[in-house]
Coordinates of C-alpha atoms and ligand atoms in Angstrom, one line a residue:
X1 CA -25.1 9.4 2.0
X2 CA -23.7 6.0 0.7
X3 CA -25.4 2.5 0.3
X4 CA -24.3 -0.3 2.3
X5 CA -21.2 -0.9 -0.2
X6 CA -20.2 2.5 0.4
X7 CA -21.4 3.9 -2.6
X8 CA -23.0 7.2 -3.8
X9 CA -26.6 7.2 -3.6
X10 CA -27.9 6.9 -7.7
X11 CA -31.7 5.9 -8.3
X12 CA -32.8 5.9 -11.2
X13 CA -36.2 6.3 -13.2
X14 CA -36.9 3.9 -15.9
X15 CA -40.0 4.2 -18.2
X16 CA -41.2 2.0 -21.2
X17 CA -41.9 4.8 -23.7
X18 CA -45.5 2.9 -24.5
X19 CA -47.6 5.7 -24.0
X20 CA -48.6 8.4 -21.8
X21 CA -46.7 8.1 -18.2
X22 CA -49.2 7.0 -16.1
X23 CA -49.9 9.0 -12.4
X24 CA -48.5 5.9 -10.7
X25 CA -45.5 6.4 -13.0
X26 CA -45.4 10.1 -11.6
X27 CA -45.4 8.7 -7.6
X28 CA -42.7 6.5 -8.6
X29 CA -40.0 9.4 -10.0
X30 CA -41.5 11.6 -7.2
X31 CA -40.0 9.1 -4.9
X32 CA -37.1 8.0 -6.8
X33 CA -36.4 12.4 -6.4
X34 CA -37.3 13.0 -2.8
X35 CA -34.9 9.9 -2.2
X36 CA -31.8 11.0 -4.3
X37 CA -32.6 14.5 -3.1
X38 CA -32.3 13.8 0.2
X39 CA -29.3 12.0 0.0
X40 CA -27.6 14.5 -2.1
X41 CA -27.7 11.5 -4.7
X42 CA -28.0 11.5 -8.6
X43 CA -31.3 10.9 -10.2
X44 CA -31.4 8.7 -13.8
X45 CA -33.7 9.2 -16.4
X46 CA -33.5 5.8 -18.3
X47 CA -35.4 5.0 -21.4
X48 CA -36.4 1.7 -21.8
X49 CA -37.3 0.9 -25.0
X50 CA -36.4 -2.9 -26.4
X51 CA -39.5 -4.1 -26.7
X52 CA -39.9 -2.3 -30.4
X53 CA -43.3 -3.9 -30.6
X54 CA -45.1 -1.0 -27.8
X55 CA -42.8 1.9 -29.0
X56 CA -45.4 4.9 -29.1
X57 CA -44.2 7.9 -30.9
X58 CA -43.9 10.9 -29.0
X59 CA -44.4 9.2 -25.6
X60 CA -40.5 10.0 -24.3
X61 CA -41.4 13.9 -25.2
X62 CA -44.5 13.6 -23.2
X63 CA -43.0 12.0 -19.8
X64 CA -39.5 14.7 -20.2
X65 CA -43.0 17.5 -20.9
X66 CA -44.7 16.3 -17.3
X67 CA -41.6 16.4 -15.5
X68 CA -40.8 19.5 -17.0
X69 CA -44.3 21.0 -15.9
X70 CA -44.2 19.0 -12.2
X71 CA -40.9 20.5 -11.8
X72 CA -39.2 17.3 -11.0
X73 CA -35.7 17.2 -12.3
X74 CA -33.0 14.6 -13.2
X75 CA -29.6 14.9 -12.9
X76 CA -28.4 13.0 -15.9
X77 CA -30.3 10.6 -18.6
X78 CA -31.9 11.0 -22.1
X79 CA -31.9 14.6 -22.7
X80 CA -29.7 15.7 -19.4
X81 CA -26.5 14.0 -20.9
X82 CA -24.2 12.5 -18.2
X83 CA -20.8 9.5 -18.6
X84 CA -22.8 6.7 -18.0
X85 CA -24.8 7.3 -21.2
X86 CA -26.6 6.2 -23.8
X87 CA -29.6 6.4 -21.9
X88 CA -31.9 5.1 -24.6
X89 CA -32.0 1.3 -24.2
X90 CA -32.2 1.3 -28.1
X91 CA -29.1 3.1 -28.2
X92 CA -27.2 0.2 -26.5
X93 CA -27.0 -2.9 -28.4
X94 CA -23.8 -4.0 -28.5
X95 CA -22.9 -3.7 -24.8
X96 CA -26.1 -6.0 -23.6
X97 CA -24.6 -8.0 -27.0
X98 CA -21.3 -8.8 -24.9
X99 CA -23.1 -9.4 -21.3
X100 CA -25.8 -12.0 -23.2
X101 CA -22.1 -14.0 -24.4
X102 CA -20.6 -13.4 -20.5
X103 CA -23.8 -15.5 -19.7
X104 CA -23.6 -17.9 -22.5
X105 CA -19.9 -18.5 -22.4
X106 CA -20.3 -19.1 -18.4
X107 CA -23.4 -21.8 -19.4
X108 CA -25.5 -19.6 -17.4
X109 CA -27.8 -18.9 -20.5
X110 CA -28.3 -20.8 -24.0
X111 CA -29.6 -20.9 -26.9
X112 CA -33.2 -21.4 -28.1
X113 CA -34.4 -22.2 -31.6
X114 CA -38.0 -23.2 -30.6
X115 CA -40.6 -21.3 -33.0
X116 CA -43.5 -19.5 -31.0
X117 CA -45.8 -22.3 -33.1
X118 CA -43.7 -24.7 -31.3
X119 CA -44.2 -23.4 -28.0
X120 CA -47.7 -22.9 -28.6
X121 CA -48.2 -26.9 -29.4
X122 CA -46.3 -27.8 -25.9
X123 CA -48.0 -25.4 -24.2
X124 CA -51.6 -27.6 -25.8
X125 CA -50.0 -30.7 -25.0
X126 CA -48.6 -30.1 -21.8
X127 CA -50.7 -28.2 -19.1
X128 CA -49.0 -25.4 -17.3
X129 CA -46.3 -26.1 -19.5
X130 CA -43.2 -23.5 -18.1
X131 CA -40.1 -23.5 -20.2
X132 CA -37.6 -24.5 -17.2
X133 CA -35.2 -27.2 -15.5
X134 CA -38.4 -30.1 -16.0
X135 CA -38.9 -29.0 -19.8
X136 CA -35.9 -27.9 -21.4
X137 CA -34.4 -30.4 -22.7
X138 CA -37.3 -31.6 -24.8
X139 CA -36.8 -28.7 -26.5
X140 CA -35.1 -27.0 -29.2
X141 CA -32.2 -25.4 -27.7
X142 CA -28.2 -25.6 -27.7
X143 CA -28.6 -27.9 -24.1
X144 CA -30.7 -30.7 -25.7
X145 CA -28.7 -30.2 -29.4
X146 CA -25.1 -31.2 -30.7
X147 CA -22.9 -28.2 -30.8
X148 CA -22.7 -29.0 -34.7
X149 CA -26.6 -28.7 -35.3
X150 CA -27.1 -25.3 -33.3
X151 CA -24.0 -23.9 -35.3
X152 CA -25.6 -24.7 -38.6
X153 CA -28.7 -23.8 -37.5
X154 CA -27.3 -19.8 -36.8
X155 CA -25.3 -20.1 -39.5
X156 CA -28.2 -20.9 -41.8
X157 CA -29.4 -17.0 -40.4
X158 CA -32.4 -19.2 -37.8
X159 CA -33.4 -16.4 -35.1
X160 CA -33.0 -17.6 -32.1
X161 CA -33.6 -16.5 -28.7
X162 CA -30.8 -16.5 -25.2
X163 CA -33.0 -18.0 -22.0
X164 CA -31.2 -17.5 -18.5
X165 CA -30.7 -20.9 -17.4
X166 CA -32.2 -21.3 -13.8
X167 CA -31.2 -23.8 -11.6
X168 CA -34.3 -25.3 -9.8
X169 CA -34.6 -25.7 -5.7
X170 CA -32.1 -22.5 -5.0
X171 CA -33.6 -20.1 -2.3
X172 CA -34.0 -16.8 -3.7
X173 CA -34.6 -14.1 -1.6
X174 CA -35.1 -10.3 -2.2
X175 CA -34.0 -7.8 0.6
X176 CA -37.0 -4.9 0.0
X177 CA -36.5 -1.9 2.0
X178 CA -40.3 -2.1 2.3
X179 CA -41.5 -5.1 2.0
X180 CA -38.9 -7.1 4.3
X181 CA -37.1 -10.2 3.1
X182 CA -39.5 -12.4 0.3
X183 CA -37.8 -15.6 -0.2
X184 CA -39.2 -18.1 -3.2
X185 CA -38.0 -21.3 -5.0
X186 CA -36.2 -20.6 -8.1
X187 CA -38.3 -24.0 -9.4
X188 CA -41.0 -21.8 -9.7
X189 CA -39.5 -19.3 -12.1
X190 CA -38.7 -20.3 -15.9
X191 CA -35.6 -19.8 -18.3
X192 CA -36.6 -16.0 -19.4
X193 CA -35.9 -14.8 -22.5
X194 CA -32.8 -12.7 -22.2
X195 CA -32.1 -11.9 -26.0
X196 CA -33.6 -12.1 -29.1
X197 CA -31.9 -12.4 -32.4
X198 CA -34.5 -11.5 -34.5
X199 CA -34.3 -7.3 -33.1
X200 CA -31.0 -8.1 -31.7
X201 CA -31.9 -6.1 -28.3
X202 CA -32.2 -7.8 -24.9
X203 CA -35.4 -8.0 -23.0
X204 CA -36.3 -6.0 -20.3
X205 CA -34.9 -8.1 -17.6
X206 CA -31.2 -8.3 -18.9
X207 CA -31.4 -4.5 -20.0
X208 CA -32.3 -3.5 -16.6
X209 CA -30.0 -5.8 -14.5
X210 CA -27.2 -4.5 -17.2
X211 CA -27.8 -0.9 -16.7
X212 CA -28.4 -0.8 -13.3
X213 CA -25.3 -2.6 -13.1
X214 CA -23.1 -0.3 -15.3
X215 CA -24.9 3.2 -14.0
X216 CA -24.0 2.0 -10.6
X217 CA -27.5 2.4 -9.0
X218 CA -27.6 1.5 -5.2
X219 CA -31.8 2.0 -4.9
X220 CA -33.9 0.6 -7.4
X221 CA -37.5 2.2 -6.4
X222 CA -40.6 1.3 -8.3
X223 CA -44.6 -0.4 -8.4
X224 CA -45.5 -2.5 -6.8
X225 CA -46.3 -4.5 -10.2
X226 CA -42.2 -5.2 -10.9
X227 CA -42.6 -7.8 -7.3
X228 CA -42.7 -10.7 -9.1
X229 CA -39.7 -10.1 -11.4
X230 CA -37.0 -9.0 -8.5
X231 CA -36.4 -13.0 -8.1
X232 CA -35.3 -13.0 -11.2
X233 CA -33.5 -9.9 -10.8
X234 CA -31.5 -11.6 -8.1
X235 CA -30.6 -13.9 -9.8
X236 CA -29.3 -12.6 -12.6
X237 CA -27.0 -10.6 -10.2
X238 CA -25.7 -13.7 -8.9
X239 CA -25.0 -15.2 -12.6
X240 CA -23.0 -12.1 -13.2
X241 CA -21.2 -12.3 -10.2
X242 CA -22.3 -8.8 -9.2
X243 CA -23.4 -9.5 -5.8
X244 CA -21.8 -6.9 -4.1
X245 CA -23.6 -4.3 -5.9
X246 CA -26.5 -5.5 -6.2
X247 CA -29.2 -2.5 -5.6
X248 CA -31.7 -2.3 -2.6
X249 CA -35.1 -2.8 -3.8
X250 CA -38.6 -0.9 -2.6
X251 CA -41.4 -2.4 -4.3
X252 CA -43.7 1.1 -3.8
X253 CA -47.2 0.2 -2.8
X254 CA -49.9 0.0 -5.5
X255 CA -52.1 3.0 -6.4
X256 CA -56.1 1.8 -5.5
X257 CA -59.4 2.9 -7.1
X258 CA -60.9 5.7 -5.0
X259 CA -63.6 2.8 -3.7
X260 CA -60.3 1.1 -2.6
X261 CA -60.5 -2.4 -4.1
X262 CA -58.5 -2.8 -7.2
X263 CA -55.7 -1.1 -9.0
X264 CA -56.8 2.2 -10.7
X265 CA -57.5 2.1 -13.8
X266 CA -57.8 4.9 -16.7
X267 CA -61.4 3.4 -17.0
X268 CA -61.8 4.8 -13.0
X269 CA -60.7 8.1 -14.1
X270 CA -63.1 8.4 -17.1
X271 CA -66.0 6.8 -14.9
X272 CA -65.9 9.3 -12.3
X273 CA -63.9 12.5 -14.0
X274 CA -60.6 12.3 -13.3
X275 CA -57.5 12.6 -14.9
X276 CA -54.7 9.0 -14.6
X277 CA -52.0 11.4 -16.6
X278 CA -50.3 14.4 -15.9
X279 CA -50.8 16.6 -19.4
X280 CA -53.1 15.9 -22.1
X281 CA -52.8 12.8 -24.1
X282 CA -53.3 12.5 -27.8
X283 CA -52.8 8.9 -29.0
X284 CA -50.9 8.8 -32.3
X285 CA -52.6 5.4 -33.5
X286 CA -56.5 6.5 -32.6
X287 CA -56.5 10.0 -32.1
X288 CA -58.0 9.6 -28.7
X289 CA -57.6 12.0 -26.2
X290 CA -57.2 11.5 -22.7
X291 CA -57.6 14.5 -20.0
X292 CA -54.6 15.7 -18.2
X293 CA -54.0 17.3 -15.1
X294 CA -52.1 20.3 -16.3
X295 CA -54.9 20.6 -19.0
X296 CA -57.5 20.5 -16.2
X297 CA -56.4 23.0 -14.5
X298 CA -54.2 21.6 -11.4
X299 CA -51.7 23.2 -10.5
X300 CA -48.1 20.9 -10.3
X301 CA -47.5 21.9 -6.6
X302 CA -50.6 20.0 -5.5
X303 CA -50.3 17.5 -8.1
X304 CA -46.9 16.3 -6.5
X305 CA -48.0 17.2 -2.8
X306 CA -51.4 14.7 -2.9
X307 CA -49.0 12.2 -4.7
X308 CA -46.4 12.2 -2.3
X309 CA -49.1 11.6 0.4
X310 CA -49.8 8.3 -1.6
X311 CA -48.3 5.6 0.2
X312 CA -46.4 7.5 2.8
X313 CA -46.6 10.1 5.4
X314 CA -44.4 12.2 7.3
X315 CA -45.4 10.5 10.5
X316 CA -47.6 12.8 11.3
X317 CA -50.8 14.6 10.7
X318 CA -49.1 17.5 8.2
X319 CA -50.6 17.8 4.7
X320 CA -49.6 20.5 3.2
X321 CA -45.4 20.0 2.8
X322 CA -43.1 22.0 0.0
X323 CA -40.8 19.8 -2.3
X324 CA -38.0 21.0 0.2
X325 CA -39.8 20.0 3.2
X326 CA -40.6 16.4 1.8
X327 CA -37.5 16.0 0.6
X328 CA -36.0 16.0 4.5
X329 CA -39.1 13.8 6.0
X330 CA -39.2 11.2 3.5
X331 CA -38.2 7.7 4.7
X332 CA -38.5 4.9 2.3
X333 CA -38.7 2.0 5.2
X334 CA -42.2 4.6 6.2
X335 CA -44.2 3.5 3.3
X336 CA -46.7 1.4 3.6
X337 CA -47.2 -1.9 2.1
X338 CA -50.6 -1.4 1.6
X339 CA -52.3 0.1 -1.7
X340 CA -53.1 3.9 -1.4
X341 CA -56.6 4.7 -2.2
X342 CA -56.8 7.2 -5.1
X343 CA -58.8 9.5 -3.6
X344 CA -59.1 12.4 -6.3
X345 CA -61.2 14.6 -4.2
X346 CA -58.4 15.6 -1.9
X347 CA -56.7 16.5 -4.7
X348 CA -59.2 19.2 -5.1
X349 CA -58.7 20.2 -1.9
X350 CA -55.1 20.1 -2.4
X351 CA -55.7 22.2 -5.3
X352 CA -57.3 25.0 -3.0
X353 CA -54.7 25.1 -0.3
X354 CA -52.0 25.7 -3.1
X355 CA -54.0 28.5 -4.5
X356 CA -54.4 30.1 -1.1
X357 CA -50.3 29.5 -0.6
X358 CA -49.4 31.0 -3.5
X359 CA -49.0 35.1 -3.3
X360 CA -51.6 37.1 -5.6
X361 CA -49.0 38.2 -7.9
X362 CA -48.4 34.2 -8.8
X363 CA -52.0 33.6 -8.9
X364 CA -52.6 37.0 -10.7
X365 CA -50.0 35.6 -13.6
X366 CA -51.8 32.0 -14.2
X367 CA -55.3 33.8 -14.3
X368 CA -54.0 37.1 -16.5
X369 CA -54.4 35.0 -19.7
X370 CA -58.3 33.8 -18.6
X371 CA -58.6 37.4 -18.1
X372 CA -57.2 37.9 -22.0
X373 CA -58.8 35.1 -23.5
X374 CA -62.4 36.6 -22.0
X375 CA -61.1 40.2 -23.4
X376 CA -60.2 41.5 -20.3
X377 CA -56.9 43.7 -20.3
X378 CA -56.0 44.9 -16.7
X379 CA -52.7 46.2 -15.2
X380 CA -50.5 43.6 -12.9
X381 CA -52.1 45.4 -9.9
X382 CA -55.6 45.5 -10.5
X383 CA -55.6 41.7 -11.3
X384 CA -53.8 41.0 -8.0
X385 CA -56.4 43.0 -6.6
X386 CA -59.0 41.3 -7.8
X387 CA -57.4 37.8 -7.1
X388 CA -56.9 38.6 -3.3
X389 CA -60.5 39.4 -3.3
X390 CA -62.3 35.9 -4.1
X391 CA -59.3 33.3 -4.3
X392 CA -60.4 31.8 -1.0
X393 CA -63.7 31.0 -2.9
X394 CA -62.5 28.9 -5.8
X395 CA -60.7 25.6 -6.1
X396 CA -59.0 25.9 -9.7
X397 CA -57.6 29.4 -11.0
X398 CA -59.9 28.7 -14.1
X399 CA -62.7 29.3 -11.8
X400 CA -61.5 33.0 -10.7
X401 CA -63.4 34.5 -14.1
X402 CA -66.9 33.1 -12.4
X403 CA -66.4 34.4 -9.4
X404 CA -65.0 37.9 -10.1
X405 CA -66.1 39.0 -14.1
X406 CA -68.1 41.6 -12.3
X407 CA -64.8 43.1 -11.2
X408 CA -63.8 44.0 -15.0
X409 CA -67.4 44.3 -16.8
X410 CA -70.8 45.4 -15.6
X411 CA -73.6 42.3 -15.4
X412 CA -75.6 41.8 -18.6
X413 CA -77.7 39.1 -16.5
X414 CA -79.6 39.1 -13.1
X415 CA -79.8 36.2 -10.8
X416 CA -83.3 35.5 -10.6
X417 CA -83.5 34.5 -7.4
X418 CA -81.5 37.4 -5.9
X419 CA -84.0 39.2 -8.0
X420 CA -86.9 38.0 -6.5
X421 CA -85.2 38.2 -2.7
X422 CA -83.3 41.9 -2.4
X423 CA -85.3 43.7 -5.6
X424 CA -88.7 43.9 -4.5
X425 CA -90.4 46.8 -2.1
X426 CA -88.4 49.8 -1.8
X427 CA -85.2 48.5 -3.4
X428 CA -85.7 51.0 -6.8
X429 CA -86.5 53.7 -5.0
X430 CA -83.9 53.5 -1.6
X431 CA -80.7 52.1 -4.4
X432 CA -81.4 55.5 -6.6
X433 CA -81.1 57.6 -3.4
X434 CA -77.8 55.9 -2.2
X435 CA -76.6 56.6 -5.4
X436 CA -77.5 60.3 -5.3
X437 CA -75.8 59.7 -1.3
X438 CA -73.1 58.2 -2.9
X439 CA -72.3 61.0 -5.9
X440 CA -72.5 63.9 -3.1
X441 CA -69.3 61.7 -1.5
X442 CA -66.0 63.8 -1.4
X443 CA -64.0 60.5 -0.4
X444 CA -65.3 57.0 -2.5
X445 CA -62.5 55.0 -0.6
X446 CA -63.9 52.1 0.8
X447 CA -62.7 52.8 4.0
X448 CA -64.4 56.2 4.0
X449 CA -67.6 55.4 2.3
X450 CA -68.6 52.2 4.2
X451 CA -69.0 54.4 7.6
X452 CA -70.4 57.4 5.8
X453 CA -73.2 54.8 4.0
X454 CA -74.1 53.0 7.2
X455 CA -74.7 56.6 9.0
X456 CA -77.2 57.7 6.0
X457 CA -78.9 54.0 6.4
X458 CA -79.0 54.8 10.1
X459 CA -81.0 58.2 9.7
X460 CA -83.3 56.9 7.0
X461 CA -84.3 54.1 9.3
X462 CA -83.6 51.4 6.7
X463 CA -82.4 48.0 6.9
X464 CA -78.7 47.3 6.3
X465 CA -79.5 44.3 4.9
X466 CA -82.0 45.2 2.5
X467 CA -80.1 48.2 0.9
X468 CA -76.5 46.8 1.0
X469 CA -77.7 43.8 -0.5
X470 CA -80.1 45.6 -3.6
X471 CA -77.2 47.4 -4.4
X472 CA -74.9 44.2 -4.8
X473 CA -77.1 43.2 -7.1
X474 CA -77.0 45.8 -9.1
X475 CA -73.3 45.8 -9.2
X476 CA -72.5 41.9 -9.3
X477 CA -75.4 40.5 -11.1
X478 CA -76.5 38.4 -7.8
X479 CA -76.3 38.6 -4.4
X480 CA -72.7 36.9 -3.7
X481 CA -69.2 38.0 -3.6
X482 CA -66.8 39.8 -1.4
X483 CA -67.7 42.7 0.9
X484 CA -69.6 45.3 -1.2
X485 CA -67.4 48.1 -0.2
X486 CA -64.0 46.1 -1.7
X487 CA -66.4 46.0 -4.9
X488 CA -67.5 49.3 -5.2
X489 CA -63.4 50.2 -4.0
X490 CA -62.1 48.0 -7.1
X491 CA -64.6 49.6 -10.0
X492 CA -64.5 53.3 -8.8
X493 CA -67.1 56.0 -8.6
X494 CA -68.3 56.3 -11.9
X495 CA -68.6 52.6 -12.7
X496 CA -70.5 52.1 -9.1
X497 CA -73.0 54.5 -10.3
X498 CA -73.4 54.0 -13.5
X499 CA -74.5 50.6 -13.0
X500 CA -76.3 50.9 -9.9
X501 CA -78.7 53.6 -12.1
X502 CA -78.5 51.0 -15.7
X503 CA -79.7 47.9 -13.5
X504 CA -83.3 50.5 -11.8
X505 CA -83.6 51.3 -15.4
X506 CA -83.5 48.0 -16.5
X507 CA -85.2 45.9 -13.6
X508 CA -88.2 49.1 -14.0
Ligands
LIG601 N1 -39.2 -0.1 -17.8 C1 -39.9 -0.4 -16.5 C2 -41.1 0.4 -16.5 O1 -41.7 0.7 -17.5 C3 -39.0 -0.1 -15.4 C4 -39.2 -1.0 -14.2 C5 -38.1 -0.8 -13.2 O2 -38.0 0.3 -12.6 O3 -37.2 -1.7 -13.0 O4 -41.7 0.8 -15.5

């Protein structure tokens, strides 16, 4: 599909590399994907890094790492190469360098000398003070200067910054795909910084009007929180003369605290245990760590399916969807403008769902190094075994070594209360004569033994209940887990009666 001009679909994703990528930031590209995905579009992966002051090292590894691990992929950008590169802002100097002198040699921008001292004394004097139309010529700058004085004053090496001059009383409106038309005054905007000598790099704004521009993206899609500078945005489209081309904006719908009033926060995550990045976050200035979801064992499938469900829907009351599957029902106009409540638990859930979608053998390969790490070395086909035997039961593959350990090594501990409920009575003396019943068996397949035990039950006159479950004890440790006879199936013969006869020596 094209955009209104006729153009290939590009979007583009555009992080500050400040830190960790937040989970918003993940909803965001997840969108930006499903979008260019679905109409066979490219999808950017932009670096914005001018403002030198928030560079964090290591923070552009990390977001490439998430994607990497979420499984959502670019098509060109920093570290997928492409023709419209660099795609490091940093790596772009000189061509923002010639579109800041388009602007000034149009008298669309100009010059600004004033120190931030200065600013900081007319911002005392003057309440609200706002460096616009009403303002700027009581200032330092090349519109309330001779040509001569601003020419010595840059030839004398003064930094200086470029403001965008903004005409007051214009209607600005901004089309968003999701938000309708939003029309403002320009009076209420003031000149932004466009440029600054002093690092000789734009500001965000230019930067990402610029490369928008030159990338040729039709869809700019992102938070909520960027609103308030698509005014400005239009604008600077219009000072370019780029009009034509200017991108469609959706202004995605803010992420809420689970409660549902305010933004989340990464203080919400650590107050009530929940991860706001995707991996593990060590912070290179304070060595603090913050929790990821990869690290806290999520898998990336549900990760991307409860964020997807952020903000939009397919219409109607289907959860569960593949990454093919949203990619065809995703419509950009469908999202709401309303926050989405962060509601972690349903991630959990989410969490489940994938594990129960995923075949054994996938499941069998994320859990095989639990197994290792708890000393356990079992063939491919006894771990899938084991994994199709209690996988309904747990939420997080990290859990599968609670709920079937007793598959792989005999219990050292008894549950007291199972204890105290199915060991009492006759259980020593009626779980040593099933294990005699038991040795005498020519077949120890489940399928065989189950009838065969529930016959000799029947003779003796003794309670199912009471037998089946004194044995499980023995076996497991405690009366839960899958049915006894897939248990005794799974550790064989020998190990059935051996522990059946360790745990009446031991419980004696
Ligand atoms: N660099 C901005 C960010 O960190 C990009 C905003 C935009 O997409 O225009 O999110």
């Amino acid at each position: 599909m094209t955009d209104n001009a006729g153009r290939r679909v590009r979007v583009r994703f555009a992080p500050s590399p400040t830190g960790p990528l937040h989970i918003g930031g993940v909803r965001t590209a997840l969108y930006n994907y499903l979008f260019a995905r679905q109409h066979g579009g490219d999808l950017i992966f932009r670096i914005e890094d001018t403002d030198s002051g928030r560079f964090v090292p290591g923070a552009e590894e990390y977001i490439l790492e998430a994607f990497d691990w979420l499984g959502i992929k670019f098509d060109e950008g920093v570290s997928f190469g492409g023709k419209y590169g660099p795609y490091r802002q940093s790596e772009r100097r000189d061509i923002y360098r010639k579109y800041v002198d388009m602007l000034l040699e149009a008298g669309r921008a100009y010059i600004a000398f004033d120190t931030p001292q200065e600013l900081e004394a007319k911002r005392a004097e003057i309440p609200n003070f706002q460096y616009d139309a009403s303002t700027r010529m009581g200032m330092r700058n090349s519109l309330s200067m001779p040509k001569s004085d601003v020419d010595a004053l840059i030839a004398t090496g003064n930094q200086y910054v470029v403001r965008f001059l903004i005409e007051p009383d214009q209607d600005v409106t901004v089309n968003d795909l999701i938000r309708g038309k939003v029309t403002i005054s320009s009076s209420v905007l003031d000149d932004k910084v466009l440029y600054k000598s002093a690092d000789q790099l734009p500001t965000y704004h230019l930067a990402n009007i610029v490369d928008d521009h030159l990338m040729e993206v039709t869809h700019v899609i992102r938070g909520e929180e960027w609103l308030p500078s698509a005014p400005l945005h239009v604008l600077l489209y219009r000072a370019f003369g780029w009009e034509d081309t200017m991108p469609q904006f959706a202004h995605l719908p803010l992420l809420l605290k689970p409660e549902g009033n305010g933004k989340l926060s990464k203080r919400d995550g650590d107050r009530l245990g929940f991860p706001v990045f995707p991996l593990e976050w060590h912070d290179p200035k304070t060595a603090e760590i913050s929790s990821g979801y990869r690290e806290k064992d999520y898998l990336p499938e549900a990760v991307i399916n409860f964020l997807a469900l952020l903000g939009w829907n397919p219409g109607d009351d289907r959860e569960i969807m593949s990454l093919d599957e949203m990619v065809s029902l995703f419509n950009l106009e469908k999202c709401s403008k309303a926050g989405a409540r962060f509601n972690y638990q349903k991630l959990v859930w989410f969490n489940h769902e994938y594990i129960m979608l995923k075949s054994d053998a996938e499941i069998a390969q994320l859990f095989k190094p639990v197994l290792e790490r708890n000393g356990i070395q079992e063939s491919d086909e006894r771990i899938e075994k084991a994994v199709s035997l209690v996988k309904n039961r747990v939420n997080f593959v990290g859990e599968l070594w609670d709920s079937c350990k007793y598959l792989f090594q005999a219990p050292t501990e008894f549950d007291e209360k199972s204890l105290k409920k199915w060991w009492k009575d006759e259980a020593p003396k009626t779980t040593a004569e099933l294990c005699d019943f038991i040795e005498a068996q020519p077949d120890f397949s489940g399928q065989a033994l189950e009838p065969a035990v529930m016959a000799w039950i029947a003779e003796k006159g003794y309670a199912t209940g009471k037998v089946m479950n004194a044995l499980r004890v023995t076996l497991v440790g405690a009366a839960v887990g899958p049915h006894i006879f897939e248990i005794t199936d799974f550790i064989g013969k020998e190990e059935t009666l051996r522990r059946a006869r360790k745990a009446i020596q031991a419980l004696a």
